[in-house]
Short mmCIF file of C-alpha atoms in Angstrom, two decimals:
data_model
loop_
_atom_site.label_atom_id
_atom_site.label_comp_id
_atom_site.label_asym_id
_atom_site.label_seq_id
_atom_site.Cartn_x
_atom_site.Cartn_y
_atom_site.Cartn_z
CA LYS A 1 24.07 19.96 -42.35
CA GLY A 2 24.61 17.55 -45.21
CA GLY A 3 21.91 15.11 -44.06
CA VAL A 4 24.26 12.37 -42.80
CA LYS A 5 22.39 10.20 -40.34
CA TYR A 6 25.36 8.15 -39.13
CA ILE A 7 28.97 7.26 -39.85
CA ALA A 8 30.17 3.62 -40.11
CA ASP A 9 33.70 2.27 -39.70
CA SER A 10 35.19 -1.12 -39.07
CA ARG A 11 37.85 0.25 -36.71
CA LEU A 12 36.66 1.04 -33.21
CA ASP A 13 39.58 3.46 -32.68
CA ASN A 14 38.37 5.51 -35.60
CA LEU A 15 34.85 5.67 -34.18
CA LYS A 16 36.35 6.79 -30.85
CA LYS A 17 38.23 9.63 -32.61
CA ILE A 18 35.08 10.67 -34.46
CA ARG A 19 33.10 10.76 -31.18
CA MET A 20 35.83 12.77 -29.43
CA SER A 21 35.84 15.27 -32.30
CA GLY A 22 32.35 16.39 -31.21
CA TYR A 23 30.27 14.34 -33.65
CA ASP A 24 26.95 13.75 -31.87
CA LYS A 25 25.03 11.59 -34.33
CA GLU A 26 24.96 7.84 -34.51
CA LEU A 27 28.04 5.68 -35.15
CA MET A 28 28.08 2.13 -36.52
CA LEU A 29 30.73 -0.54 -36.04
CA LEU A 30 30.86 -2.09 -39.48
CA ARG A 31 31.82 -5.60 -38.30
CA MET A 32 31.24 -8.13 -35.58
CA PRO A 33 32.43 -6.96 -32.13
CA MET A 34 35.20 -8.96 -30.46
CA LYS A 35 34.54 -10.16 -26.96
CA SER A 36 37.26 -7.94 -25.59
CA GLU A 37 35.54 -4.95 -27.10
CA PHE A 38 31.97 -5.44 -25.97
CA GLU A 39 31.97 -2.67 -23.35
CA GLU A 40 33.68 -0.15 -25.62
CA VAL A 41 31.33 -1.03 -28.49
CA VAL A 42 28.26 -0.20 -26.40
CA ASP A 43 29.93 2.96 -25.04
CA ILE A 44 31.12 4.26 -28.45
CA ALA A 45 28.99 2.73 -31.23
CA ASP A 46 25.23 3.09 -31.45
CA MET A 47 24.94 0.06 -33.72
CA SER A 48 26.96 -2.94 -34.91
CA LEU A 49 26.78 -5.99 -37.23
CA ASN A 50 26.16 -9.27 -35.47
CA SER A 51 25.53 -12.98 -36.13
CA GLU A 52 26.12 -14.63 -32.68
CA LEU A 53 23.30 -14.78 -30.14
CA ASP A 54 25.75 -15.03 -27.27
CA THR A 55 27.37 -11.79 -28.41
CA ILE A 56 24.07 -10.04 -28.76
CA LYS A 57 22.99 -11.24 -25.30
CA GLU A 58 26.23 -9.90 -23.74
CA LEU A 59 25.76 -6.55 -25.54
CA SER A 60 22.22 -6.50 -24.11
CA ASP A 61 23.48 -7.03 -20.58
CA ILE A 62 26.10 -4.24 -20.96
CA ALA A 63 23.55 -1.90 -22.59
CA LYS A 64 21.04 -2.46 -19.78
CA TYR A 65 23.67 -1.84 -17.14
CA ARG A 66 24.64 1.43 -18.83
CA ASN A 67 20.99 2.39 -19.45
CA LYS A 68 21.65 2.52 -23.18
CA LEU A 69 20.12 1.07 -26.35
CA HIS A 70 22.39 -0.73 -28.80
CA LYS A 71 21.08 -1.33 -32.30
CA ILE A 72 22.07 -4.39 -34.33
CA ILE A 73 21.98 -5.55 -37.93
CA LEU A 74 21.72 -9.31 -38.06
CA MET A 75 23.95 -10.81 -40.75
CA ILE A 76 22.65 -13.63 -42.92
CA ASP A 77 24.68 -16.05 -45.02
CA LEU A 78 23.56 -16.22 -48.60
CA GLY A 79 26.29 -18.53 -49.83
CA GLU A 80 29.46 -16.49 -49.19
CA LEU A 81 30.34 -18.57 -46.07
CA ARG A 82 32.14 -15.60 -44.51
CA GLU A 83 29.68 -14.51 -41.79
CA GLY A 84 26.04 -14.67 -40.93
CA ILE A 85 23.41 -17.10 -39.77
CA LEU A 86 21.63 -19.68 -41.86
CA ILE A 87 18.22 -18.69 -43.19
CA LYS A 88 16.60 -21.66 -41.43
CA ASP A 89 17.62 -20.17 -38.07
CA LEU A 90 16.56 -16.58 -38.84
CA LYS A 91 13.13 -16.49 -37.20
CA ASP A 92 14.40 -18.17 -34.01
CA TYR A 93 17.25 -15.66 -33.78
CA VAL A 94 14.95 -12.68 -34.39
CA LYS A 95 12.43 -13.95 -31.79
CA GLN A 96 15.13 -14.09 -29.13
CA ILE A 97 16.65 -10.74 -30.15
CA LEU A 98 13.29 -9.01 -29.90
CA GLU A 99 12.95 -10.27 -26.29
CA LEU A 100 16.23 -8.66 -25.19
CA ASP A 101 16.28 -5.44 -23.24
CA GLY A 102 18.84 -2.81 -24.31
CA ILE A 103 18.90 -4.11 -27.93
CA GLU A 104 17.03 -2.77 -30.94
CA PHE A 105 16.73 -4.98 -33.99
CA LEU A 106 17.54 -2.53 -36.74
CA GLY A 107 17.81 -4.71 -39.84
CA ILE A 108 19.37 -7.54 -41.74
CA GLY A 109 22.40 -7.72 -43.95
CA THR A 110 24.70 -10.02 -45.94
CA ASN A 111 28.29 -10.01 -47.09
CA LEU A 112 28.98 -10.99 -50.72
CA ALA A 113 31.86 -10.82 -53.18
CA CYS A 114 34.35 -11.26 -50.40
CA PHE A 115 35.52 -14.68 -49.13
CA SER A 116 34.06 -17.28 -51.57
CA GLY A 117 33.50 -14.97 -54.55
CA VAL A 118 29.67 -15.21 -54.47
CA LEU A 119 28.54 -12.07 -56.31
CA PRO A 120 25.40 -10.09 -55.77
CA THR A 121 22.70 -11.18 -58.25
CA TYR A 122 19.07 -10.34 -58.77
CA LYS A 123 18.21 -13.71 -57.18
CA ASN A 124 20.20 -13.39 -53.92
CA MET A 125 19.40 -9.64 -53.51
CA LYS A 126 15.70 -10.38 -53.96
CA GLU A 127 16.04 -13.20 -51.45
CA LEU A 128 17.45 -10.73 -48.88
CA VAL A 129 14.60 -8.24 -49.45
CA ASP A 130 12.00 -11.02 -49.36
CA LEU A 131 13.39 -12.07 -45.93
CA LYS A 132 12.82 -8.50 -44.69
CA TYR A 133 9.17 -8.55 -45.70
CA GLU A 134 8.69 -12.09 -44.32
CA LEU A 135 10.11 -11.04 -40.94
CA GLU A 136 8.01 -7.85 -40.87
CA ASP A 137 4.82 -9.82 -41.50
CA PHE A 138 5.68 -12.65 -39.08
CA PHE A 139 6.68 -10.46 -36.14
CA ASN A 140 4.58 -7.38 -36.99
CA ILE A 141 7.63 -5.12 -36.96
CA LYS A 142 9.31 -2.66 -39.30
CA ILE A 143 12.86 -3.33 -40.51
CA PRO A 144 14.42 -0.03 -41.63
CA ILE A 145 17.74 -1.35 -42.88
CA VAL A 146 18.57 -4.02 -45.47
CA SER A 147 22.31 -4.06 -46.21
CA GLY A 148 23.78 -6.18 -48.93
CA VAL A 149 25.55 -3.74 -51.19
CA ASN A 150 29.17 -3.37 -52.29
CA PRO A 151 30.69 -1.94 -55.47
CA PHE A 152 29.80 -5.03 -57.48
CA ILE A 153 26.12 -4.11 -57.41
CA PHE A 154 26.82 -1.30 -59.90
CA THR A 155 28.28 -3.74 -62.51
CA SER A 156 26.31 -5.66 -65.09
CA CYS A 157 25.29 -8.45 -62.68
CA LEU A 158 22.08 -6.52 -61.82
CA PRO A 159 19.75 -4.50 -63.99
CA ARG A 160 20.45 -0.86 -63.11
CA ALA A 161 16.77 -0.05 -62.76
CA ASN A 162 16.50 -2.63 -59.96
CA ILE A 163 19.26 -1.26 -57.71
CA ALA A 164 17.07 1.12 -55.77
CA LEU A 165 14.21 -1.35 -55.55
CA LEU A 166 16.31 -4.12 -54.10
CA ILE A 167 18.24 -2.44 -51.27
CA ILE A 168 16.58 0.28 -49.18
CA PRO A 169 18.51 2.17 -47.91
CA LEU A 170 21.48 1.69 -50.19
CA LEU A 171 24.53 1.06 -48.04
CA THR A 172 27.66 1.06 -50.24
CA ASN A 173 30.87 0.00 -48.50
CA PHE A 174 33.90 1.27 -50.44
CA GLY A 175 37.21 0.32 -48.93
CA ILE A 176 40.51 2.11 -49.62
CA LEU A 177 41.45 0.33 -52.79
CA PRO A 178 43.96 0.89 -55.62
CA LYS A 179 42.26 2.77 -58.41
CA ALA A 180 42.72 -0.17 -60.81
CA SER A 181 40.77 -2.49 -58.57
CA LEU A 182 37.59 -0.39 -58.48
CA PRO A 183 34.91 -1.47 -60.99
CA ASN A 184 33.83 0.92 -63.77
CA LEU A 185 30.69 2.15 -62.06
CA PRO A 186 27.81 3.18 -64.33
CA LEU A 187 26.60 5.90 -61.97
CA GLY A 188 24.53 7.82 -64.52
CA ILE A 189 21.22 6.44 -63.36
CA GLU A 190 18.26 8.69 -64.15
CA GLY A 191 16.68 10.07 -61.04
CA PHE A 192 19.76 9.54 -58.87
CA SER A 193 22.40 11.99 -57.76
CA PHE A 194 25.84 10.69 -56.77
CA ASN A 195 28.17 12.89 -54.78
CA SER A 196 31.37 11.73 -53.19
CA ILE A 197 34.70 12.93 -51.91
CA ILE A 198 37.58 10.68 -53.01
#
């Protein structure tokens, strides 16, 4: 009723509970699947974050066997050194992913402001979006998701007018944090409505 297209969580048990509650829309595993979870991930989650071809191929085999389609967001490293493939390997990875049955290439993403302290900037966010357009042109595909957002994108590191232009759709991952650790978010952006339950 509220227009939610899918729910994402990093805990597979939580996704399982959401599914058992009767929720019938898509669920996303907001991290890389562990090898011991592959079958459950395909059974419970409609999509997941990935950066290992071997993992994606195993998910493909399981999805084919179960006559299902599992969607993936391919993570790219933009300097954080936490997760993701190198840009030089991107086209080769995407080529192989597009050839897999049971797998849908849903988008690309990156993880910043986490392990090494590399913050989102206009430069690295533009680089991520440019990669989306480059892949779309090269493979003649549409990439619906570009994910690179966390609370730091609302701070002064990026011009506020560029937020919507850089990341479409805007995927904001707020963890459960002490109030003092949350940035002072300038959410009064003209033309945007922000509604949240805290």
